Amino acid sequence: MAAAGPRRSVRGAACRQLLLTLVIFSLAGEACKKVILNVPSKLEADKIIGRVNLEECFRSADLIQSSDPDFRVLSDGSVYTARAVVLSDEKRSFTIWLSDKRKQKQKEVTVLLEHQKKVLKTRHTRETVLRRAKRRWAPIPCSMQENSLGPFPLFLQQVESDAAQNYTVFYSISGRGVDQEPLNLFYIERDTGNLFCTQPVDREEYDVFDLIAYASTADGYSADLPLPLPIRVEDENDNHPVFTEAIYNFEVSESSRLGTTVGVVCATDRDEPDTMHTRLKYSILQQTPRSPGLFSVHPSTGVITTVSHYLDREVVDKYSLIMKVQDMDGQFFGLIGTSTCIITVTDSNDNAPTFRQNAYEAFVEENAFNVEILRIPVEDKDLINTANWRVNFTILKGNENGHFKISTDKETNEGVLCVVKPLNYEENHQVNLEIGVNNEAPFTRDIPRVTALNRALVTVHVRDLDEGPECTPAAQYVRIKENLAVGSKINGYKAYDPETRNGNGLRYKKLHDPKGWITIDEISGSIITSKILDREVETPKNELYNITVLAIDKDNRSCTGTLAVDIEDVNDNPPEILQEYVVICKPKMGYTDILAVDPDEPVHGAPFYFSLPNTSPEISRLWSLTKVNDTAARLSYQKNAGFQEYTIPITVKDRAGQAATKLLRVNLCECTHPAQCRVTSRSAGVVLGKWAILAILLGIALLFSVLLTLVCGVFGATKGKRFPEDLAQQNLIISNTEAPGDDRVCSANGFMTQTANNSSQGFCGTMGSGMKNGGQETIEMMKGGNQTLESCRGAGHHHTLDSCRGGHTEVDNCRYTYSEWHSFTQPRLGEKLHRCSQNEDHVPSQDYVLTYNYEGRGSPAGSVGCCSEKQEEDNLDFLNNLEPKFITLAEACTKR
């Protein structure tokens, strides 16, 4: 089966694949007269049929026209059909007119169209049998014109099957447009196979219909396989291009450079893509305001750019463009679409602010400050209330002393000139200021920032006022030597009247004088010494002595000033030795250092010179002085010096020769610490006060408590109390002397205390003999090796250890811990020492509590302490191997 072509033009792929050639006969003298184009007899609309070389005919032609409206000629010589054309005759011709309006010339080119003839092959006369080629059941390209005008039904093509030669064949079709939407658009004649369309078709809705053709016999037998039959809808330029927006809004800065992109417009066309129907070109139809033309649009991309430097928002701030888009690549017969483009010109700082006048005047009273004296208006053409319009004012000249300040009023954009520091009419009657102004935003044009238009001169006139006296400067200085004679007169504080620039007619009064050393002359203001000025009395030293002075004019207006007196030092004080009494522990201390000070200034002070004046031969023989530094000397004794208190005269002299001699009491004592001898020395020849008497009574009470303790200890020993085994694990008593102790062997006994409620608590301790020096006695108990338990100050029924622990009926020794002893005795001893130290003139108690140092560990014999928690009494054999000086301690710990 095959499809026969319709009598009308078949607008399909076969037509587009036909080679159209242009044959130009370049005969001499006839190159521009006649052109022959070979074309088919049926031509589709908007199809190229050939090309004419117009440049060889008339190169300068600027107008091209066709004499036949069915054809149009482009500028490049391409010849297109304006509508579908059927060549009824074998030949058809038309003329192309070429014109040059500038040269007033015209030429004509004749185009001859010849359609191709079908050449039929004739049967050879020698062939006796007619041979027929077998047809194939295959689709033939078929198309129809969009929006065809008919008549309808419109014949498209015929479908035939080879089986129709031997059988009766019936044809049918199916697919979209037949039994699918849109229904009944196509139908086929059952007997002939002619295919028809019933109505116009819109390509933008249906661009192709894929039909299936069937051939069957009367009994329903399929004569051939189903035949795909695509029908393509040929596009017609029936859709106008449309912009994507009806109104475009763009912004461009007024300072934009040439070629700056403003925005992009875009349009769409529903016709077939990649054809002349959708080839769009953009252009600007109209600009408002019309002149000058400032914008252009790229014909293909739709990009709008600036083409002028003359954008000025202050002249025109908004432009309206009518944009046009045309298909068919912008040819005159193409369809057109339009849109509006609004371009807003944004502000740039291209206008400098200007003063309304070049000079201003202002008035201000002297001594006024923080007052507004002038408002300076400016003009700026840029957009109001933007950084391009707001201004900053600057005082360029005349404000070197900082009297003025200028700021900007944010509402009115005016400059506000204020006086912030008082002006003095007597110093300057007027002040000339130069004011500059510029915008907050940087300037965009290449011109100087400061020109003659943005500077102004301001003349400030100062008005005179009748003022009171002025104390300037506020502090005035005068130098006076100390020890100046009373009644000496020195220049004092000077104030002046600003009107007369002198101090005539002013009176002076003294408001404040810390020591009352001077008086002030009321008329002249001079100061007169009323007492001897002593630099060393004024505290702090080396500082100025300030006197407050009041100056008063005839109208009782006043001012206050300070007269700073620098008291010049005189060497009127000899050096002074700080110590009066020193203690030297022999042999531990071989010397003592003597310090001296001089209240005068350093120029009259150190270095000091120490010496022993003419003294007794004994002092000279036993004592010597050596220099330590500029302010100290070292007093040393000879080895044969005896233990006693010495009175040694020492002379100290400063660098200017001012000298003084002092009797220094030196106590050469046998001790380990000076505090041990200082107490004894102070007690001699001193009247006892009430606190000293109380301390003595407390010492006596303490002595009685010791005796009572010894008695209790002996009584307890007679009852067979034994020391526990762990005595060896305790530490030895630490002696408070470093000297050999053969004559100071400690003896101790166990003892117990009896409380008022007859409850007895057993405890053990060690009691050492007191030191020889000073006659003081100390009861000590050691726990843990490096701690000291001070003696208990219990007396009578009030201060016993039982009062801290509560009574127990059992009699047991060594049950009190160190913390219990410490908490019991510490508060009482602290109270006694506090009372003794409240008055230095009173003699302190003789029972000083001494702090001893830890002397180490590692005794091979262990501890001889008698307090232990263990109750075992064996394993005391180590006591037999002790050295002789520990035998007494060992006897105290053995069973009696």
PDB file of N, CA and C in Angstrom, residues 790-870:
ATOM      1  N   GLU A 790      51.565  25.461 126.552  1.00  0.00           N
ATOM      2  CA  GLU A 790      51.910  26.424 127.565  1.00  0.00           C
ATOM      3  C   GLU A 790      51.340  26.002 128.929  1.00  0.00           C
ATOM      4  N   SER A 791      51.936  26.601 129.924  1.00  0.00           N
ATOM      5  CA  SER A 791      51.535  26.227 131.293  1.00  0.00           C
ATOM      6  C   SER A 791      50.118  26.648 131.560  1.00  0.00           C
ATOM      7  N   CYS A 792      49.494  25.910 132.370  1.00  0.00           N
ATOM      8  CA  CYS A 792      48.094  26.193 132.713  1.00  0.00           C
ATOM      9  C   CYS A 792      48.056  27.203 133.866  1.00  0.00           C
ATOM     10  N   ARG A 793      47.166  28.144 133.741  1.00  0.00           N
ATOM     11  CA  ARG A 793      47.059  29.187 134.750  1.00  0.00           C
ATOM     12  C   ARG A 793      45.872  28.903 135.677  1.00  0.00           C
ATOM     13  N   GLY A 794      45.612  27.651 135.941  1.00  0.00           N
ATOM     14  CA  GLY A 794      44.474  27.324 136.798  1.00  0.00           C
ATOM     15  C   GLY A 794      44.761  27.640 138.260  1.00  0.00           C
ATOM     16  N   ALA A 795      43.786  28.074 138.977  1.00  0.00           N
ATOM     17  CA  ALA A 795      43.930  28.371 140.401  1.00  0.00           C
ATOM     18  C   ALA A 795      42.605  28.118 141.075  1.00  0.00           C
ATOM     19  N   GLY A 796      42.672  27.571 142.212  1.00  0.00           N
ATOM     20  CA  GLY A 796      41.442  27.366 142.972  1.00  0.00           C
ATOM     21  C   GLY A 796      40.547  26.354 142.293  1.00  0.00           C
ATOM     22  N   HIS A 797      39.263  26.645 142.292  1.00  0.00           N
ATOM     23  CA  HIS A 797      38.274  25.712 141.744  1.00  0.00           C
ATOM     24  C   HIS A 797      37.739  26.157 140.400  1.00  0.00           C
ATOM     25  N   HIS A 798      38.361  27.125 139.779  1.00  0.00           N
ATOM     26  CA  HIS A 798      37.743  27.696 138.570  1.00  0.00           C
ATOM     27  C   HIS A 798      38.419  27.232 137.307  1.00  0.00           C
ATOM     28  N   HIS A 799      39.740  27.089 137.296  1.00  0.00           N
ATOM     29  CA  HIS A 799      40.449  26.824 136.043  1.00  0.00           C
ATOM     30  C   HIS A 799      41.145  25.489 136.139  1.00  0.00           C
ATOM     31  N   THR A 800      40.432  24.442 135.980  1.00  0.00           N
ATOM     32  CA  THR A 800      40.994  23.104 135.974  1.00  0.00           C
ATOM     33  C   THR A 800      40.676  22.445 134.667  1.00  0.00           C
ATOM     34  N   LEU A 801      41.454  21.442 134.351  1.00  0.00           N
ATOM     35  CA  LEU A 801      41.210  20.687 133.114  1.00  0.00           C
ATOM     36  C   LEU A 801      39.904  19.938 133.189  1.00  0.00           C
ATOM     37  N   ASP A 802      39.488  19.551 134.428  1.00  0.00           N
ATOM     38  CA  ASP A 802      38.237  18.820 134.547  1.00  0.00           C
ATOM     39  C   ASP A 802      37.061  19.671 134.114  1.00  0.00           C
ATOM     40  N   SER A 803      37.143  20.965 134.272  1.00  0.00           N
ATOM     41  CA  SER A 803      36.036  21.811 133.855  1.00  0.00           C
ATOM     42  C   SER A 803      35.840  21.793 132.370  1.00  0.00           C
ATOM     43  N   CYS A 804      36.866  21.392 131.615  1.00  0.00           N
ATOM     44  CA  CYS A 804      36.742  21.312 130.154  1.00  0.00           C
ATOM     45  C   CYS A 804      36.176  19.977 129.716  1.00  0.00           C
ATOM     46  N   ARG A 805      36.506  18.894 130.474  1.00  0.00           N
ATOM     47  CA  ARG A 805      36.131  17.558 130.016  1.00  0.00           C
ATOM     48  C   ARG A 805      34.931  16.991 130.743  1.00  0.00           C
ATOM     49  N   GLY A 806      34.604  17.464 131.918  1.00  0.00           N
ATOM     50  CA  GLY A 806      33.564  16.803 132.702  1.00  0.00           C
ATOM     51  C   GLY A 806      34.172  15.739 133.586  1.00  0.00           C
ATOM     52  N   GLY A 807      33.487  15.382 134.645  1.00  0.00           N
ATOM     53  CA  GLY A 807      34.089  14.491 135.635  1.00  0.00           C
ATOM     54  C   GLY A 807      33.989  13.036 135.272  1.00  0.00           C
ATOM     55  N   HIS A 808      35.004  12.278 135.639  1.00  0.00           N
ATOM     56  CA  HIS A 808      35.005  10.820 135.523  1.00  0.00           C
ATOM     57  C   HIS A 808      35.504  10.276 136.858  1.00  0.00           C
ATOM     58  N   THR A 809      34.906   9.233 137.311  1.00  0.00           N
ATOM     59  CA  THR A 809      35.263   8.689 138.616  1.00  0.00           C
ATOM     60  C   THR A 809      36.515   7.855 138.546  1.00  0.00           C
ATOM     61  N   GLU A 810      36.827   7.338 137.366  1.00  0.00           N
ATOM     62  CA  GLU A 810      38.009   6.519 137.270  1.00  0.00           C
ATOM     63  C   GLU A 810      39.248   7.389 137.299  1.00  0.00           C
ATOM     64  N   VAL A 811      40.256   6.869 137.953  1.00  0.00           N
ATOM     65  CA  VAL A 811      41.526   7.568 137.990  1.00  0.00           C
ATOM     66  C   VAL A 811      42.424   6.925 136.952  1.00  0.00           C
ATOM     67  N   ASP A 812      42.708   7.669 135.915  1.00  0.00           N
ATOM     68  CA  ASP A 812      43.555   7.107 134.842  1.00  0.00           C
ATOM     69  C   ASP A 812      44.491   8.203 134.369  1.00  0.00           C
ATOM     70  N   ASN A 813      45.710   7.815 134.065  1.00  0.00           N
ATOM     71  CA  ASN A 813      46.684   8.805 133.633  1.00  0.00           C
ATOM     72  C   ASN A 813      46.768   8.822 132.125  1.00  0.00           C
ATOM     73  N   CYS A 814      47.296   9.976 131.637  1.00  0.00           N
ATOM     74  CA  CYS A 814      47.626  10.120 130.210  1.00  0.00           C
ATOM     75  C   CYS A 814      46.412   9.968 129.321  1.00  0.00           C
ATOM     76  N   ARG A 815      45.235  10.474 129.702  1.00  0.00           N
ATOM     77  CA  ARG A 815      44.043  10.385 128.870  1.00  0.00           C
ATOM     78  C   ARG A 815      43.722  11.702 128.158  1.00  0.00           C
ATOM     79  N   TYR A 816      44.479  12.746 128.476  1.00  0.00           N
ATOM     80  CA  TYR A 816      44.199  14.015 127.821  1.00  0.00           C
ATOM     81  C   TYR A 816      45.068  14.151 126.582  1.00  0.00           C
ATOM     82  N   THR A 817      44.454  14.553 125.487  1.00  0.00           N
ATOM     83  CA  THR A 817      45.188  14.748 124.226  1.00  0.00           C
ATOM     84  C   THR A 817      45.785  16.141 124.201  1.00  0.00           C
ATOM     85  N   TYR A 818      46.673  16.321 123.239  1.00  0.00           N
ATOM     86  CA  TYR A 818      47.312  17.638 123.111  1.00  0.00           C
ATOM     87  C   TYR A 818      46.293  18.723 122.815  1.00  0.00           C
ATOM     88  N   SER A 819      45.331  18.457 121.966  1.00  0.00           N
ATOM     89  CA  SER A 819      44.336  19.484 121.611  1.00  0.00           C
ATOM     90  C   SER A 819      43.544  19.921 122.824  1.00  0.00           C
ATOM     91  N   GLU A 820      43.247  18.978 123.763  1.00  0.00           N
ATOM     92  CA  GLU A 820      42.499  19.342 124.967  1.00  0.00           C
ATOM     93  C   GLU A 820      43.333  20.240 125.860  1.00  0.00           C
ATOM     94  N   TRP A 821      44.626  19.885 126.034  1.00  0.00           N
ATOM     95  CA  TRP A 821      45.520  20.749 126.800  1.00  0.00           C
ATOM     96  C   TRP A 821      45.618  22.128 126.172  1.00  0.00           C
ATOM     97  N   HIS A 822      45.742  22.135 124.836  1.00  0.00           N
ATOM     98  CA  HIS A 822      45.921  23.434 124.141  1.00  0.00           C
ATOM     99  C   HIS A 822      44.685  24.302 124.278  1.00  0.00           C
ATOM    100  N   SER A 823      43.515  23.714 124.113  1.00  0.00           N
ATOM    101  CA  SER A 823      42.280  24.498 124.209  1.00  0.00           C
ATOM    102  C   SER A 823      42.021  24.969 125.630  1.00  0.00           C
ATOM    103  N   PHE A 824      42.557  24.249 126.603  1.00  0.00           N
ATOM    104  CA  PHE A 824      42.345  24.631 127.997  1.00  0.00           C
ATOM    105  C   PHE A 824      43.255  25.774 128.415  1.00  0.00           C
ATOM    106  N   THR A 825      44.514  25.705 128.020  1.00  0.00           N
ATOM    107  CA  THR A 825      45.498  26.662 128.523  1.00  0.00           C
ATOM    108  C   THR A 825      45.666  27.886 127.652  1.00  0.00           C
ATOM    109  N   GLN A 826      45.464  27.754 126.334  1.00  0.00           N
ATOM    110  CA  GLN A 826      45.780  28.859 125.418  1.00  0.00           C
ATOM    111  C   GLN A 826      44.963  30.124 125.719  1.00  0.00           C
ATOM    112  N   PRO A 827      43.620  30.018 125.883  1.00  0.00           N
ATOM    113  CA  PRO A 827      42.866  31.269 126.142  1.00  0.00           C
ATOM    114  C   PRO A 827      43.318  31.987 127.398  1.00  0.00           C
ATOM    115  N   ARG A 828      43.682  31.256 128.446  1.00  0.00           N
ATOM    116  CA  ARG A 828      44.042  31.901 129.707  1.00  0.00           C
ATOM    117  C   ARG A 828      45.403  32.581 129.603  1.00  0.00           C
ATOM    118  N   LEU A 829      46.355  31.907 128.972  1.00  0.00           N
ATOM    119  CA  LEU A 829      47.657  32.540 128.786  1.00  0.00           C
ATOM    120  C   LEU A 829      47.547  33.742 127.856  1.00  0.00           C
ATOM    121  N   GLY A 830      46.724  33.629 126.816  1.00  0.00           N
ATOM    122  CA  GLY A 830      46.547  34.774 125.908  1.00  0.00           C
ATOM    123  C   GLY A 830      45.950  35.965 126.600  1.00  0.00           C
ATOM    124  N   GLU A 831      45.003  35.724 127.520  1.00  0.00           N
ATOM    125  CA  GLU A 831      44.393  36.826 128.266  1.00  0.00           C
ATOM    126  C   GLU A 831      45.427  37.519 129.140  1.00  0.00           C
ATOM    127  N   LYS A 832      46.280  36.704 129.791  1.00  0.00           N
ATOM    128  CA  LYS A 832      47.298  37.285 130.667  1.00  0.00           C
ATOM    129  C   LYS A 832      48.294  38.133 129.871  1.00  0.00           C
ATOM    130  N   LEU A 833      48.716  37.604 128.730  1.00  0.00           N
ATOM    131  CA  LEU A 833      49.685  38.359 127.917  1.00  0.00           C
ATOM    132  C   LEU A 833      49.071  39.623 127.356  1.00  0.00           C
ATOM    133  N   HIS A 834      47.777  39.549 126.984  1.00  0.00           N
ATOM    134  CA  HIS A 834      47.112  40.753 126.465  1.00  0.00           C
ATOM    135  C   HIS A 834      47.071  41.858 127.513  1.00  0.00           C
ATOM    136  N   ARG A 835      46.808  41.486 128.745  1.00  0.00           N
ATOM    137  CA  ARG A 835      46.756  42.495 129.803  1.00  0.00           C
ATOM    138  C   ARG A 835      48.134  43.068 130.085  1.00  0.00           C
ATOM    139  N   CYS A 836      49.150  42.225 129.957  1.00  0.00           N
ATOM    140  CA  CYS A 836      50.499  42.718 130.219  1.00  0.00           C
ATOM    141  C   CYS A 836      50.977  43.666 129.138  1.00  0.00           C
ATOM    142  N   SER A 837      50.502  43.503 127.940  1.00  0.00           N
ATOM    143  CA  SER A 837      51.006  44.312 126.819  1.00  0.00           C
ATOM    144  C   SER A 837      50.211  45.571 126.593  1.00  0.00           C
ATOM    145  N   GLN A 838      49.155  45.834 127.378  1.00  0.00           N
ATOM    146  CA  GLN A 838      48.330  47.010 127.140  1.00  0.00           C
ATOM    147  C   GLN A 838      49.047  48.297 127.509  1.00  0.00           C
ATOM    148  N   ASN A 839      49.993  48.256 128.413  1.00  0.00           N
ATOM    149  CA  ASN A 839      50.686  49.470 128.839  1.00  0.00           C
ATOM    150  C   ASN A 839      52.176  49.170 128.870  1.00  0.00           C
ATOM    151  N   GLU A 840      52.918  49.839 127.983  1.00  0.00           N
ATOM    152  CA  GLU A 840      54.336  49.563 127.886  1.00  0.00           C
ATOM    153  C   GLU A 840      55.111  50.018 129.135  1.00  0.00           C
ATOM    154  N   ASP A 841      54.540  50.988 129.879  1.00  0.00           N
ATOM    155  CA  ASP A 841      55.244  51.496 131.039  1.00  0.00           C
ATOM    156  C   ASP A 841      55.192  50.522 132.215  1.00  0.00           C
ATOM    157  N   HIS A 842      54.260  49.616 132.183  1.00  0.00           N
ATOM    158  CA  HIS A 842      54.135  48.681 133.299  1.00  0.00           C
ATOM    159  C   HIS A 842      55.103  47.540 133.117  1.00  0.00           C
ATOM    160  N   VAL A 843      55.517  46.984 134.198  1.00  0.00           N
ATOM    161  CA  VAL A 843      56.464  45.874 134.137  1.00  0.00           C
ATOM    162  C   VAL A 843      55.706  44.614 133.782  1.00  0.00           C
ATOM    163  N   PRO A 844      56.093  43.901 132.726  1.00  0.00           N
ATOM    164  CA  PRO A 844      55.362  42.678 132.363  1.00  0.00           C
ATOM    165  C   PRO A 844      55.657  41.566 133.342  1.00  0.00           C
ATOM    166  N   SER A 845      54.866  40.521 133.219  1.00  0.00           N
ATOM    167  CA  SER A 845      54.999  39.371 134.115  1.00  0.00           C
ATOM    168  C   SER A 845      56.307  38.650 133.858  1.00  0.00           C
ATOM    169  N   GLN A 846      56.795  37.997 134.909  1.00  0.00           N
ATOM    170  CA  GLN A 846      58.063  37.313 134.788  1.00  0.00           C
ATOM    171  C   GLN A 846      57.943  35.971 134.077  1.00  0.00           C
ATOM    172  N   ASP A 847      56.723  35.465 133.922  1.00  0.00           N
ATOM    173  CA  ASP A 847      56.584  34.121 133.329  1.00  0.00           C
ATOM    174  C   ASP A 847      56.227  34.256 131.849  1.00  0.00           C
ATOM    175  N   TYR A 848      57.198  34.748 131.078  1.00  0.00           N
ATOM    176  CA  TYR A 848      56.993  34.810 129.622  1.00  0.00           C
ATOM    177  C   TYR A 848      56.774  33.411 129.067  1.00  0.00           C
ATOM    178  N   VAL A 849      55.886  33.300 128.139  1.00  0.00           N
ATOM    179  CA  VAL A 849      55.695  32.027 127.448  1.00  0.00           C
ATOM    180  C   VAL A 849      56.602  32.020 126.234  1.00  0.00           C
ATOM    181  N   LEU A 850      57.516  31.091 126.179  1.00  0.00           N
ATOM    182  CA  LEU A 850      58.518  31.068 125.122  1.00  0.00           C
ATOM    183  C   LEU A 850      58.146  30.026 124.074  1.00  0.00           C
ATOM    184  N   THR A 851      58.505  30.317 122.855  1.00  0.00           N
ATOM    185  CA  THR A 851      58.256  29.398 121.753  1.00  0.00           C
ATOM    186  C   THR A 851      59.560  28.712 121.393  1.00  0.00           C
ATOM    187  N   TYR A 852      59.563  27.408 121.403  1.00  0.00           N
ATOM    188  CA  TYR A 852      60.778  26.657 121.145  1.00  0.00           C
ATOM    189  C   TYR A 852      60.712  26.023 119.772  1.00  0.00           C
ATOM    190  N   ASN A 853      61.861  25.763 119.244  1.00  0.00           N
ATOM    191  CA  ASN A 853      61.956  25.157 117.914  1.00  0.00           C
ATOM    192  C   ASN A 853      62.065  23.644 118.018  1.00  0.00           C
ATOM    193  N   TYR A 854      61.631  23.007 116.961  1.00  0.00           N
ATOM    194  CA  TYR A 854      61.724  21.550 116.899  1.00  0.00           C
ATOM    195  C   TYR A 854      63.170  21.157 116.617  1.00  0.00           C
ATOM    196  N   GLU A 855      63.715  20.246 117.414  1.00  0.00           N
ATOM    197  CA  GLU A 855      65.125  19.918 117.314  1.00  0.00           C
ATOM    198  C   GLU A 855      65.395  18.624 116.563  1.00  0.00           C
ATOM    199  N   GLY A 856      64.420  18.032 115.924  1.00  0.00           N
ATOM    200  CA  GLY A 856      64.683  16.870 115.088  1.00  0.00           C
ATOM    201  C   GLY A 856      64.244  15.573 115.718  1.00  0.00           C
ATOM    202  N   ARG A 857      64.467  14.509 114.951  1.00  0.00           N
ATOM    203  CA  ARG A 857      64.064  13.184 115.379  1.00  0.00           C
ATOM    204  C   ARG A 857      65.257  12.229 115.299  1.00  0.00           C
ATOM    205  N   GLY A 858      65.004  10.968 115.698  1.00  0.00           N
ATOM    206  CA  GLY A 858      66.001   9.936 115.457  1.00  0.00           C
ATOM    207  C   GLY A 858      66.769   9.498 116.673  1.00  0.00           C
ATOM    208  N   SER A 859      66.321   9.785 117.870  1.00  0.00           N
ATOM    209  CA  SER A 859      67.052   9.321 119.053  1.00  0.00           C
ATOM    210  C   SER A 859      66.998   7.807 119.134  1.00  0.00           C
ATOM    211  N   PRO A 860      68.131   7.134 119.268  1.00  0.00           N
ATOM    212  CA  PRO A 860      68.119   5.657 119.326  1.00  0.00           C
ATOM    213  C   PRO A 860      67.430   5.138 120.565  1.00  0.00           C
ATOM    214  N   ALA A 861      67.311   5.971 121.574  1.00  0.00           N
ATOM    215  CA  ALA A 861      66.678   5.506 122.799  1.00  0.00           C
ATOM    216  C   ALA A 861      65.192   5.723 122.822  1.00  0.00           C
ATOM    217  N   GLY A 862      64.660   6.371 121.779  1.00  0.00           N
ATOM    218  CA  GLY A 862      63.225   6.644 121.774  1.00  0.00           C
ATOM    219  C   GLY A 862      62.881   7.812 122.653  1.00  0.00           C
ATOM    220  N   SER A 863      61.648   7.934 123.082  1.00  0.00           N
ATOM    221  CA  SER A 863      61.166   9.055 123.865  1.00  0.00           C
ATOM    222  C   SER A 863      61.133   8.709 125.345  1.00  0.00           C
ATOM    223  N   VAL A 864      61.369   9.761 126.156  1.00  0.00           N
ATOM    224  CA  VAL A 864      61.266   9.583 127.602  1.00  0.00           C
ATOM    225  C   VAL A 864      60.032  10.269 128.136  1.00  0.00           C
ATOM    226  N   GLY A 865      59.125  10.657 127.219  1.00  0.00           N
ATOM    227  CA  GLY A 865      57.884  11.277 127.685  1.00  0.00           C
ATOM    228  C   GLY A 865      57.101  10.308 128.541  1.00  0.00           C
ATOM    229  N   CYS A 866      56.301  10.846 129.452  1.00  0.00           N
ATOM    230  CA  CYS A 866      55.589  10.000 130.388  1.00  0.00           C
ATOM    231  C   CYS A 866      54.117   9.909 130.087  1.00  0.00           C
ATOM    232  N   CYS A 867      53.641  10.559 129.053  1.00  0.00           N
ATOM    233  CA  CYS A 867      52.212  10.510 128.732  1.00  0.00           C
ATOM    234  C   CYS A 867      51.994   9.540 127.596  1.00  0.00           C
ATOM    235  N   SER A 868      51.102   8.627 127.728  1.00  0.00           N
ATOM    236  CA  SER A 868      50.845   7.632 126.696  1.00  0.00           C
ATOM    237  C   SER A 868      49.452   7.082 126.885  1.00  0.00           C
ATOM    238  N   GLU A 869      48.880   6.606 125.762  1.00  0.00           N
ATOM    239  CA  GLU A 869      47.572   5.973 125.808  1.00  0.00           C
ATOM    240  C   GLU A 869      47.697   4.499 126.209  1.00  0.00           C
ATOM    241  N   LYS A 870      48.920   3.927 126.038  1.00  0.00           N
ATOM    242  CA  LYS A 870      49.109   2.508 126.315  1.00  0.00           C
ATOM    243  C   LYS A 870      49.268   2.303 127.837  1.00  0.00           C
TER     244      LYS A 870
END
